[in-house]
Amino acid sequence: MELNRTCLPENYPEIFFREILAAYPRFFIVAEKDSETVLSQDPEAYSIVKLMREKELKTLTVERLMNLKNITYDESKRLLEKVLNYSEKLPPPFKFFRKNFENGLSKYELISDPKIIGYIMCRIESGISSFGFKWVKKGHIVSIAVDYPYRKQGVGGEILSRALKEMEKANTAEQVLEVRTSNYEAIRIYEKLGFKTVKTIKGYYHDGADAYLMVRASSGKNEN
Ligand SMILES: CC(C)(COP(=O)(O)OP(=O)(O)OC[C@H]1O[C@@H](n2cnc3c(N)ncnc32)[C@H](O)[C@@H]1OP(=O)(O)O)[C@@H](O)C(=O)NCCC(=O)NCCS
């Protein structure tokens, strides 16, 4: 809801989010900035972050980890460097671990907690197809947003692709959305993922702005 408020002019009440989540959980996807996801393939590295969270430690030294895990200095250093290495490979806003030097000591710091950085919510509807005169099941993209510092790094495209895949699995013949005609950023992503503008809806938004109605046929069903 906070993302919706900061990223979009159309703000919905809590009940609206709750109802969509309850009715269509598979199409309500959030992107989390979360070291757990990055480290999910590596239980050894993840155990260090987990330990820090459990003990509410913001920083850790090689010596402190040595004592906590009853391991050698070299082993302790190897583990901390391993976690650091995962973090260093990420673009700046996604980094979760860093190393500082203080009084001759290396301090490893956990710099982020799990945080939702993007969401998409969709619902199933039915209506006349945009590709021919027949009644079809449609997936309607109700809202999508990615927080400012995390944009242009593939998050929006990823959550949208996943939602589209889920809606195809739910046997929707097509997916639809409305977008402000001035929202070039969003329109480009939609076009990249197969959406086409089928009409302009005059004065669709409360501030009088026009919307494009964009439609995409499920894979294998799009004649274009
Ligand atoms: C629309 C929105 C969700 C897109 O989210 P996003 O995370 O920035 O989307 P992506 O990163 O997947 O794609 C955006 C652009 O970044 C590019 N990009 C993706 N990964 C990249 C990377 N690693 N390095 C550089 N560029 C990258 C994409 O190719 C795309 O560029 P293009 O538009 O020139 O093709 C976001 O701008 C937003 O929240 N806008 C406000 C809310 C909104 O308008 N919602 C839609 C209402 S209908």
PDB file of C-alpha atoms and ligand atoms in Angstrom:
ATOM      1  CA  MET A   1       0.000   0.000   0.000  1.00  0.00           C
ATOM      2  CA  GLU A   2       2.901   2.314   0.773  1.00  0.00           C
ATOM      3  CA  LEU A   3       4.409   1.607  -2.661  1.00  0.00           C
ATOM      4  CA  ASN A   4       1.052   2.215  -4.280  1.00  0.00           C
ATOM      5  CA  ARG A   5       0.817   5.577  -2.501  1.00  0.00           C
ATOM      6  CA  THR A   6       4.329   6.712  -3.417  1.00  0.00           C
ATOM      7  CA  CYS A   7       4.447   5.401  -7.003  1.00  0.00           C
ATOM      8  CA  LEU A   8       0.955   5.880  -8.421  1.00  0.00           C
ATOM      9  CA  PRO A   9      -1.688   8.614  -8.420  1.00  0.00           C
ATOM     10  CA  GLU A  10      -4.459   6.025  -8.032  1.00  0.00           C
ATOM     11  CA  ASN A  11      -4.526   4.876  -4.402  1.00  0.00           C
ATOM     12  CA  TYR A  12      -6.684   2.023  -3.239  1.00  0.00           C
ATOM     13  CA  PRO A  13      -8.114   1.330   0.232  1.00  0.00           C
ATOM     14  CA  GLU A  14      -6.726  -1.602   2.229  1.00  0.00           C
ATOM     15  CA  ILE A  15      -9.865  -3.685   1.655  1.00  0.00           C
ATOM     16  CA  PHE A  16      -9.242  -3.557  -2.100  1.00  0.00           C
ATOM     17  CA  PHE A  17      -5.749  -5.085  -1.678  1.00  0.00           C
ATOM     18  CA  ARG A  18      -7.047  -7.675   0.775  1.00  0.00           C
ATOM     19  CA  GLU A  19      -9.915  -8.753  -1.460  1.00  0.00           C
ATOM     20  CA  ILE A  20      -7.657  -9.213  -4.495  1.00  0.00           C
ATOM     21  CA  LEU A  21      -5.061 -11.064  -2.434  1.00  0.00           C
ATOM     22  CA  ALA A  22      -7.718 -13.393  -1.008  1.00  0.00           C
ATOM     23  CA  ALA A  23      -9.390 -14.073  -4.356  1.00  0.00           C
ATOM     24  CA  TYR A  24      -6.300 -14.232  -6.637  1.00  0.00           C
ATOM     25  CA  PRO A  25      -3.213 -14.996  -4.535  1.00  0.00           C
ATOM     26  CA  ARG A  26      -1.315 -16.546  -7.465  1.00  0.00           C
ATOM     27  CA  PHE A  27      -1.459 -13.293  -9.405  1.00  0.00           C
ATOM     28  CA  PHE A  28      -0.522 -11.056  -6.480  1.00  0.00           C
ATOM     29  CA  ILE A  29       3.258 -11.075  -6.535  1.00  0.00           C
ATOM     30  CA  VAL A  30       5.676  -8.990  -4.501  1.00  0.00           C
ATOM     31  CA  ALA A  31       9.381  -8.471  -5.146  1.00  0.00           C
ATOM     32  CA  GLU A  32      11.443  -8.403  -1.985  1.00  0.00           C
ATOM     33  CA  LYS A  33      14.908  -7.045  -1.500  1.00  0.00           C
ATOM     34  CA  ASP A  34      16.073  -9.822   0.686  1.00  0.00           C
ATOM     35  CA  SER A  35      19.428 -11.440   1.367  1.00  0.00           C
ATOM     36  CA  GLU A  36      17.552 -14.691   2.005  1.00  0.00           C
ATOM     37  CA  THR A  37      16.599 -14.950  -1.650  1.00  0.00           C
ATOM     38  CA  VAL A  38      20.153 -14.246  -2.797  1.00  0.00           C
ATOM     39  CA  LEU A  39      21.595 -16.782  -0.384  1.00  0.00           C
ATOM     40  CA  SER A  40      18.856 -19.388  -0.728  1.00  0.00           C
ATOM     41  CA  GLN A  41      21.138 -21.715  -2.743  1.00  0.00           C
ATOM     42  CA  ASP A  42      23.888 -21.510  -0.156  1.00  0.00           C
ATOM     43  CA  PRO A  43      22.787 -22.618   3.336  1.00  0.00           C
ATOM     44  CA  GLU A  44      26.296 -22.040   4.719  1.00  0.00           C
ATOM     45  CA  ALA A  45      26.360 -18.363   3.733  1.00  0.00           C
ATOM     46  CA  TYR A  46      22.715 -17.907   4.705  1.00  0.00           C
ATOM     47  CA  SER A  47      23.375 -19.307   8.193  1.00  0.00           C
ATOM     48  CA  ILE A  48      25.579 -16.270   8.902  1.00  0.00           C
ATOM     49  CA  VAL A  49      22.865 -13.744   8.005  1.00  0.00           C
ATOM     50  CA  LYS A  50      20.308 -15.805   9.940  1.00  0.00           C
ATOM     51  CA  LEU A  51      22.566 -15.855  12.987  1.00  0.00           C
ATOM     52  CA  MET A  52      22.976 -12.063  12.823  1.00  0.00           C
ATOM     53  CA  ARG A  53      19.221 -11.556  12.572  1.00  0.00           C
ATOM     54  CA  GLU A  54      18.471 -13.987  15.410  1.00  0.00           C
ATOM     55  CA  LYS A  55      21.006 -12.360  17.714  1.00  0.00           C
ATOM     56  CA  GLU A  56      20.037  -8.881  16.466  1.00  0.00           C
ATOM     57  CA  LEU A  57      23.647  -8.154  15.518  1.00  0.00           C
ATOM     58  CA  LYS A  58      24.120  -5.280  13.089  1.00  0.00           C
ATOM     59  CA  THR A  59      27.865  -5.987  12.808  1.00  0.00           C
ATOM     60  CA  LEU A  60      30.108  -8.994  13.222  1.00  0.00           C
ATOM     61  CA  THR A  61      33.875  -9.374  13.416  1.00  0.00           C
ATOM     62  CA  VAL A  62      35.879 -12.469  12.486  1.00  0.00           C
ATOM     63  CA  GLU A  63      36.702 -12.938  16.184  1.00  0.00           C
ATOM     64  CA  ARG A  64      33.073 -12.665  17.330  1.00  0.00           C
ATOM     65  CA  LEU A  65      31.890 -15.217  14.762  1.00  0.00           C
ATOM     66  CA  MET A  66      34.770 -17.510  15.791  1.00  0.00           C
ATOM     67  CA  ASN A  67      33.445 -17.532  19.346  1.00  0.00           C
ATOM     68  CA  LEU A  68      29.786 -17.758  18.405  1.00  0.00           C
ATOM     69  CA  LYS A  69      30.271 -20.761  16.129  1.00  0.00           C
ATOM     70  CA  ASN A  70      33.284 -22.238  17.876  1.00  0.00           C
ATOM     71  CA  ILE A  71      35.329 -22.302  14.673  1.00  0.00           C
ATOM     72  CA  THR A  72      38.854 -21.289  13.662  1.00  0.00           C
ATOM     73  CA  TYR A  73      39.836 -17.758  12.663  1.00  0.00           C
ATOM     74  CA  ASP A  74      40.378 -18.793   9.031  1.00  0.00           C
ATOM     75  CA  GLU A  75      37.016 -20.539   8.835  1.00  0.00           C
ATOM     76  CA  SER A  76      35.250 -17.550  10.366  1.00  0.00           C
ATOM     77  CA  LYS A  77      36.917 -15.172   7.903  1.00  0.00           C
ATOM     78  CA  ARG A  78      36.101 -17.450   4.967  1.00  0.00           C
ATOM     79  CA  LEU A  79      32.402 -17.472   5.900  1.00  0.00           C
ATOM     80  CA  LEU A  80      32.145 -13.696   6.294  1.00  0.00           C
ATOM     81  CA  GLU A  81      34.013 -13.078   3.044  1.00  0.00           C
ATOM     82  CA  LYS A  82      31.717 -15.548   1.296  1.00  0.00           C
ATOM     83  CA  VAL A  83      28.598 -13.602   2.343  1.00  0.00           C
ATOM     84  CA  LEU A  84      30.314 -10.334   1.378  1.00  0.00           C
ATOM     85  CA  ASN A  85      31.130 -11.748  -2.042  1.00  0.00           C
ATOM     86  CA  TYR A  86      27.433 -12.471  -2.748  1.00  0.00           C
ATOM     87  CA  SER A  87      26.494  -8.928  -1.774  1.00  0.00           C
ATOM     88  CA  GLU A  88      29.272  -7.311  -3.810  1.00  0.00           C
ATOM     89  CA  LYS A  89      27.989  -8.884  -7.014  1.00  0.00           C
ATOM     90  CA  LEU A  90      24.651  -7.047  -6.675  1.00  0.00           C
ATOM     91  CA  PRO A  91      23.803  -3.554  -8.005  1.00  0.00           C
ATOM     92  CA  PRO A  92      24.156  -0.874  -5.252  1.00  0.00           C
ATOM     93  CA  PRO A  93      20.529  -0.651  -4.047  1.00  0.00           C
ATOM     94  CA  PHE A  94      20.402  -4.430  -3.547  1.00  0.00           C
ATOM     95  CA  LYS A  95      23.580  -4.820  -1.473  1.00  0.00           C
ATOM     96  CA  PHE A  96      22.938  -6.292   1.957  1.00  0.00           C
ATOM     97  CA  PHE A  97      26.421  -6.754   3.501  1.00  0.00           C
ATOM     98  CA  ARG A  98      29.528  -4.594   3.651  1.00  0.00           C
ATOM     99  CA  LYS A  99      32.948  -4.511   5.284  1.00  0.00           C
ATOM    100  CA  ASN A 100      34.219  -1.516   7.287  1.00  0.00           C
ATOM    101  CA  PHE A 101      37.577  -1.020   8.994  1.00  0.00           C
ATOM    102  CA  GLU A 102      37.439   0.340  12.534  1.00  0.00           C
ATOM    103  CA  ASN A 103      40.413   0.574  14.924  1.00  0.00           C
ATOM    104  CA  GLY A 104      42.343  -1.943  12.846  1.00  0.00           C
ATOM    105  CA  LEU A 105      39.433  -4.420  12.890  1.00  0.00           C
ATOM    106  CA  SER A 106      37.307  -5.565   9.948  1.00  0.00           C
ATOM    107  CA  LYS A 107      33.636  -5.212  10.804  1.00  0.00           C
ATOM    108  CA  TYR A 108      31.059  -6.897   8.614  1.00  0.00           C
ATOM    109  CA  GLU A 109      27.761  -5.077   8.606  1.00  0.00           C
ATOM    110  CA  LEU A 110      24.269  -6.234   7.680  1.00  0.00           C
ATOM    111  CA  ILE A 111      22.843  -3.230   5.860  1.00  0.00           C
ATOM    112  CA  SER A 112      19.369  -4.273   4.887  1.00  0.00           C
ATOM    113  CA  ASP A 113      16.338  -5.986   6.214  1.00  0.00           C
ATOM    114  CA  PRO A 114      13.749  -7.679   4.025  1.00  0.00           C
ATOM    115  CA  LYS A 115      11.738  -5.005   2.251  1.00  0.00           C
ATOM    116  CA  ILE A 116       9.051  -5.069  -0.424  1.00  0.00           C
ATOM    117  CA  ILE A 117      10.306  -3.143  -3.456  1.00  0.00           C
ATOM    118  CA  GLY A 118       7.656  -3.977  -6.021  1.00  0.00           C
ATOM    119  CA  TYR A 119       4.246  -5.549  -6.476  1.00  0.00           C
ATOM    120  CA  ILE A 120       1.774  -6.594  -9.117  1.00  0.00           C
ATOM    121  CA  MET A 121      -1.848  -7.510  -8.514  1.00  0.00           C
ATOM    122  CA  CYS A 122      -4.260  -8.940 -11.026  1.00  0.00           C
ATOM    123  CA  ARG A 123      -7.721 -10.432 -11.179  1.00  0.00           C
ATOM    124  CA  ILE A 124      -9.674 -12.725 -13.452  1.00  0.00           C
ATOM    125  CA  GLU A 125     -12.593 -11.344 -15.427  1.00  0.00           C
ATOM    126  CA  SER A 126     -14.539 -12.380 -18.474  1.00  0.00           C
ATOM    127  CA  GLY A 127     -15.763 -10.405 -21.450  1.00  0.00           C
ATOM    128  CA  ILE A 128     -15.741  -9.998 -25.204  1.00  0.00           C
ATOM    129  CA  SER A 129     -12.356 -10.864 -26.714  1.00  0.00           C
ATOM    130  CA  SER A 130     -10.250  -8.122 -28.267  1.00  0.00           C
ATOM    131  CA  PHE A 131      -9.187 -10.589 -30.962  1.00  0.00           C
ATOM    132  CA  GLY A 132     -12.588 -11.698 -32.269  1.00  0.00           C
ATOM    133  CA  PHE A 133     -16.231 -11.805 -31.312  1.00  0.00           C
ATOM    134  CA  LYS A 134     -16.283 -14.379 -28.528  1.00  0.00           C
ATOM    135  CA  TRP A 135     -16.678 -14.489 -24.751  1.00  0.00           C
ATOM    136  CA  VAL A 136     -13.331 -15.180 -23.071  1.00  0.00           C
ATOM    137  CA  LYS A 137     -11.614 -15.410 -19.701  1.00  0.00           C
ATOM    138  CA  LYS A 138      -9.243 -12.500 -19.175  1.00  0.00           C
ATOM    139  CA  GLY A 139      -6.450 -11.676 -16.753  1.00  0.00           C
ATOM    140  CA  HIS A 140      -6.682  -8.013 -15.734  1.00  0.00           C
ATOM    141  CA  ILE A 141      -3.523  -6.326 -14.465  1.00  0.00           C
ATOM    142  CA  VAL A 142      -4.957  -4.054 -11.819  1.00  0.00           C
ATOM    143  CA  SER A 143      -1.778  -2.429 -10.541  1.00  0.00           C
ATOM    144  CA  ILE A 144       2.012  -2.713 -10.777  1.00  0.00           C
ATOM    145  CA  ALA A 145       4.749  -0.580  -9.233  1.00  0.00           C
ATOM    146  CA  VAL A 146       8.434  -0.751  -8.372  1.00  0.00           C
ATOM    147  CA  ASP A 147      10.024   1.569  -5.795  1.00  0.00           C
ATOM    148  CA  TYR A 148      12.172   4.367  -7.320  1.00  0.00           C
ATOM    149  CA  PRO A 149      15.714   3.237  -6.369  1.00  0.00           C
ATOM    150  CA  TYR A 150      15.071  -0.257  -7.732  1.00  0.00           C
ATOM    151  CA  ARG A 151      13.704   0.664 -11.146  1.00  0.00           C
ATOM    152  CA  LYS A 152      15.414  -0.135 -14.469  1.00  0.00           C
ATOM    153  CA  GLN A 153      16.968  -3.278 -13.102  1.00  0.00           C
ATOM    154  CA  GLY A 154      14.481  -5.782 -14.408  1.00  0.00           C
ATOM    155  CA  VAL A 155      12.209  -6.055 -11.346  1.00  0.00           C
ATOM    156  CA  GLY A 156       9.059  -4.735 -13.073  1.00  0.00           C
ATOM    157  CA  GLY A 157       9.604  -6.963 -16.116  1.00  0.00           C
ATOM    158  CA  GLU A 158      10.188  -9.987 -13.892  1.00  0.00           C
ATOM    159  CA  ILE A 159       7.057  -9.650 -11.740  1.00  0.00           C
ATOM    160  CA  LEU A 160       4.968  -8.883 -14.809  1.00  0.00           C
ATOM    161  CA  SER A 161       6.308 -11.953 -16.694  1.00  0.00           C
ATOM    162  CA  ARG A 162       5.592 -14.151 -13.682  1.00  0.00           C
ATOM    163  CA  ALA A 163       2.049 -12.832 -13.318  1.00  0.00           C
ATOM    164  CA  LEU A 164       1.419 -13.353 -17.057  1.00  0.00           C
ATOM    165  CA  LYS A 165       2.686 -16.930 -16.826  1.00  0.00           C
ATOM    166  CA  GLU A 166       0.390 -17.612 -13.867  1.00  0.00           C
ATOM    167  CA  MET A 167      -2.591 -16.093 -15.684  1.00  0.00           C
ATOM    168  CA  GLU A 168      -1.861 -18.236 -18.752  1.00  0.00           C
ATOM    169  CA  LYS A 169      -1.723 -21.313 -16.494  1.00  0.00           C
ATOM    170  CA  ALA A 170      -5.168 -20.273 -15.205  1.00  0.00           C
ATOM    171  CA  ASN A 171      -6.420 -20.576 -18.807  1.00  0.00           C
ATOM    172  CA  THR A 172      -7.016 -16.916 -19.526  1.00  0.00           C
ATOM    173  CA  ALA A 173      -7.234 -16.353 -23.274  1.00  0.00           C
ATOM    174  CA  GLU A 174      -5.881 -12.819 -22.958  1.00  0.00           C
ATOM    175  CA  GLN A 175      -4.453 -10.337 -20.508  1.00  0.00           C
ATOM    176  CA  VAL A 176      -5.586  -6.710 -20.357  1.00  0.00           C
ATOM    177  CA  LEU A 177      -4.573  -3.473 -18.661  1.00  0.00           C
ATOM    178  CA  GLU A 178      -5.139   0.264 -18.730  1.00  0.00           C
ATOM    179  CA  VAL A 179      -2.191   2.651 -18.725  1.00  0.00           C
ATOM    180  CA  ARG A 180      -1.922   6.448 -18.875  1.00  0.00           C
ATOM    181  CA  THR A 181      -1.128   7.460 -22.451  1.00  0.00           C
ATOM    182  CA  SER A 182       1.791   9.511 -21.024  1.00  0.00           C
ATOM    183  CA  ASN A 183       3.352   6.587 -19.097  1.00  0.00           C
ATOM    184  CA  TYR A 184       6.003   5.693 -21.692  1.00  0.00           C
ATOM    185  CA  GLU A 185       8.116   3.710 -19.198  1.00  0.00           C
ATOM    186  CA  ALA A 186       5.285   1.292 -18.451  1.00  0.00           C
ATOM    187  CA  ILE A 187       4.006   1.164 -22.060  1.00  0.00           C
ATOM    188  CA  ARG A 188       7.468   0.057 -23.294  1.00  0.00           C
ATOM    189  CA  ILE A 189       7.577  -2.859 -20.843  1.00  0.00           C
ATOM    190  CA  TYR A 190       4.040  -3.908 -21.760  1.00  0.00           C
ATOM    191  CA  GLU A 191       4.894  -3.809 -25.473  1.00  0.00           C
ATOM    192  CA  LYS A 192       8.057  -5.815 -24.858  1.00  0.00           C
ATOM    193  CA  LEU A 193       5.944  -8.490 -23.188  1.00  0.00           C
ATOM    194  CA  GLY A 194       3.494  -8.697 -26.080  1.00  0.00           C
ATOM    195  CA  PHE A 195       0.785  -6.145 -25.241  1.00  0.00           C
ATOM    196  CA  LYS A 196      -0.757  -4.064 -28.006  1.00  0.00           C
ATOM    197  CA  THR A 197      -2.851  -0.911 -27.698  1.00  0.00           C
ATOM    198  CA  VAL A 198      -6.382  -1.629 -28.850  1.00  0.00           C
ATOM    199  CA  LYS A 199      -8.093   1.616 -27.923  1.00  0.00           C
ATOM    200  CA  THR A 200      -7.812   4.938 -26.109  1.00  0.00           C
ATOM    201  CA  ILE A 201     -10.224   5.461 -23.245  1.00  0.00           C
ATOM    202  CA  LYS A 202     -10.889   9.205 -22.944  1.00  0.00           C
ATOM    203  CA  GLY A 203     -10.890  10.628 -19.390  1.00  0.00           C
ATOM    204  CA  TYR A 204     -10.333   7.197 -17.805  1.00  0.00           C
ATOM    205  CA  TYR A 205      -8.483   8.535 -14.744  1.00  0.00           C
ATOM    206  CA  HIS A 206      -9.981  10.720 -12.000  1.00  0.00           C
ATOM    207  CA  ASP A 207      -7.771  13.641 -13.072  1.00  0.00           C
ATOM    208  CA  GLY A 208      -9.215  13.440 -16.583  1.00  0.00           C
ATOM    209  CA  ALA A 209      -6.143  11.762 -18.174  1.00  0.00           C
ATOM    210  CA  ASP A 210      -6.675   9.307 -21.030  1.00  0.00           C
ATOM    211  CA  ALA A 211      -5.741   5.623 -20.869  1.00  0.00           C
ATOM    212  CA  TYR A 212      -4.708   3.111 -23.474  1.00  0.00           C
ATOM    213  CA  LEU A 213      -6.410  -0.235 -23.229  1.00  0.00           C
ATOM    214  CA  MET A 214      -3.658  -2.744 -23.951  1.00  0.00           C
ATOM    215  CA  VAL A 215      -4.229  -6.436 -24.633  1.00  0.00           C
ATOM    216  CA  ARG A 216      -2.047  -9.496 -25.028  1.00  0.00           C
ATOM    217  CA  ALA A 217      -3.129 -12.935 -26.202  1.00  0.00           C
ATOM    218  CA  SER A 218      -1.912 -15.967 -24.258  1.00  0.00           C
ATOM    219  CA  SER A 219       1.076 -17.666 -25.925  1.00  0.00           C
ATOM    220  CA  GLY A 220       0.142 -19.719 -28.943  1.00  0.00           C
ATOM    221  CA  LYS A 221      -3.161 -17.900 -29.294  1.00  0.00           C
ATOM    222  CA  ASN A 222      -1.914 -14.592 -30.698  1.00  0.00           C
ATOM    223  CA  GLU A 223      -2.319 -14.564 -34.461  1.00  0.00           C
ATOM    224  CA  ASN A 224       0.163 -11.634 -34.646  1.00  0.00           C
TER     225      ASN A 224
HETATM  226  C1  LIG B   1       6.525   0.700 -14.789  1.00  0.00           C
HETATM  227  C2  LIG B   1       7.466   0.168 -13.706  1.00  0.00           C
HETATM  228  C3  LIG B   1       6.682  -0.827 -12.848  1.00  0.00           C
HETATM  229  C4  LIG B   1       8.673  -0.533 -14.353  1.00  0.00           C
HETATM  230  O1  LIG B   1       9.465  -1.134 -13.349  1.00  0.00           O
HETATM  231  P1  LIG B   1      11.044  -1.423 -13.566  1.00  0.00           P
HETATM  232  O2  LIG B   1      11.466  -2.304 -12.473  1.00  0.00           O
HETATM  233  O3  LIG B   1      11.763  -0.148 -13.762  1.00  0.00           O
HETATM  234  O4  LIG B   1      11.019  -2.231 -14.963  1.00  0.00           O
HETATM  235  P2  LIG B   1      12.243  -2.950 -15.681  1.00  0.00           P
HETATM  236  O5  LIG B   1      13.511  -2.658 -14.943  1.00  0.00           O
HETATM  237  O6  LIG B   1      11.877  -4.365 -15.875  1.00  0.00           O
HETATM  238  O7  LIG B   1      12.263  -2.255 -17.095  1.00  0.00           O
HETATM  239  C5  LIG B   1      12.401  -0.846 -17.234  1.00  0.00           C
HETATM  240  C6  LIG B   1      13.523  -0.512 -18.176  1.00  0.00           C
HETATM  241  O8  LIG B   1      14.765  -0.833 -17.575  1.00  0.00           O
HETATM  242  C7  LIG B   1      15.525  -1.632 -18.481  1.00  0.00           C
HETATM  243  N1  LIG B   1      16.378  -2.530 -17.676  1.00  0.00           N
HETATM  244  C8  LIG B   1      16.031  -3.698 -17.106  1.00  0.00           C
HETATM  245  N2  LIG B   1      17.101  -4.232 -16.477  1.00  0.00           N
HETATM  246  C9  LIG B   1      18.127  -3.365 -16.660  1.00  0.00           C
HETATM  247  C10 LIG B   1      19.479  -3.346 -16.242  1.00  0.00           C
HETATM  248  N3  LIG B   1      19.992  -4.339 -15.497  1.00  0.00           N
HETATM  249  N4  LIG B   1      20.244  -2.282 -16.598  1.00  0.00           N
HETATM  250  C11 LIG B   1      19.725  -1.280 -17.339  1.00  0.00           C
HETATM  251  N5  LIG B   1      18.445  -1.241 -17.765  1.00  0.00           N
HETATM  252  C12 LIG B   1      17.653  -2.268 -17.429  1.00  0.00           C
HETATM  253  C13 LIG B   1      14.485  -2.368 -19.261  1.00  0.00           C
HETATM  254  O9  LIG B   1      14.988  -2.862 -20.501  1.00  0.00           O
HETATM  255  C14 LIG B   1      13.498  -1.276 -19.478  1.00  0.00           C
HETATM  256  O10 LIG B   1      14.036  -0.369 -20.441  1.00  0.00           O
HETATM  257  P3  LIG B   1      13.241   0.084 -21.692  1.00  0.00           P
HETATM  258  O11 LIG B   1      11.943   0.612 -21.144  1.00  0.00           O
HETATM  259  O12 LIG B   1      14.083   1.106 -22.297  1.00  0.00           O
HETATM  260  O13 LIG B   1      13.062  -1.139 -22.492  1.00  0.00           O
HETATM  261  C15 LIG B   1       8.016   1.336 -12.841  1.00  0.00           C
HETATM  262  O14 LIG B   1       8.561   2.312 -13.693  1.00  0.00           O
HETATM  263  C16 LIG B   1       6.985   1.984 -11.942  1.00  0.00           C
HETATM  264  O15 LIG B   1       6.750   1.531 -10.822  1.00  0.00           O
HETATM  265  N6  LIG B   1       6.349   3.070 -12.406  1.00  0.00           N
HETATM  266  C17 LIG B   1       5.375   3.787 -11.605  1.00  0.00           C
HETATM  267  C18 LIG B   1       4.119   2.995 -11.466  1.00  0.00           C
HETATM  268  C19 LIG B   1       3.455   2.757 -12.815  1.00  0.00           C
HETATM  269  O16 LIG B   1       3.473   3.629 -13.671  1.00  0.00           O
HETATM  270  N7  LIG B   1       2.854   1.578 -12.973  1.00  0.00           N
HETATM  271  C20 LIG B   1       2.166   1.214 -14.198  1.00  0.00           C
HETATM  272  C21 LIG B   1       0.783   1.700 -14.153  1.00  0.00           C
HETATM  273  S1  LIG B   1      -0.152   1.104 -15.540  1.00  0.00           S
END
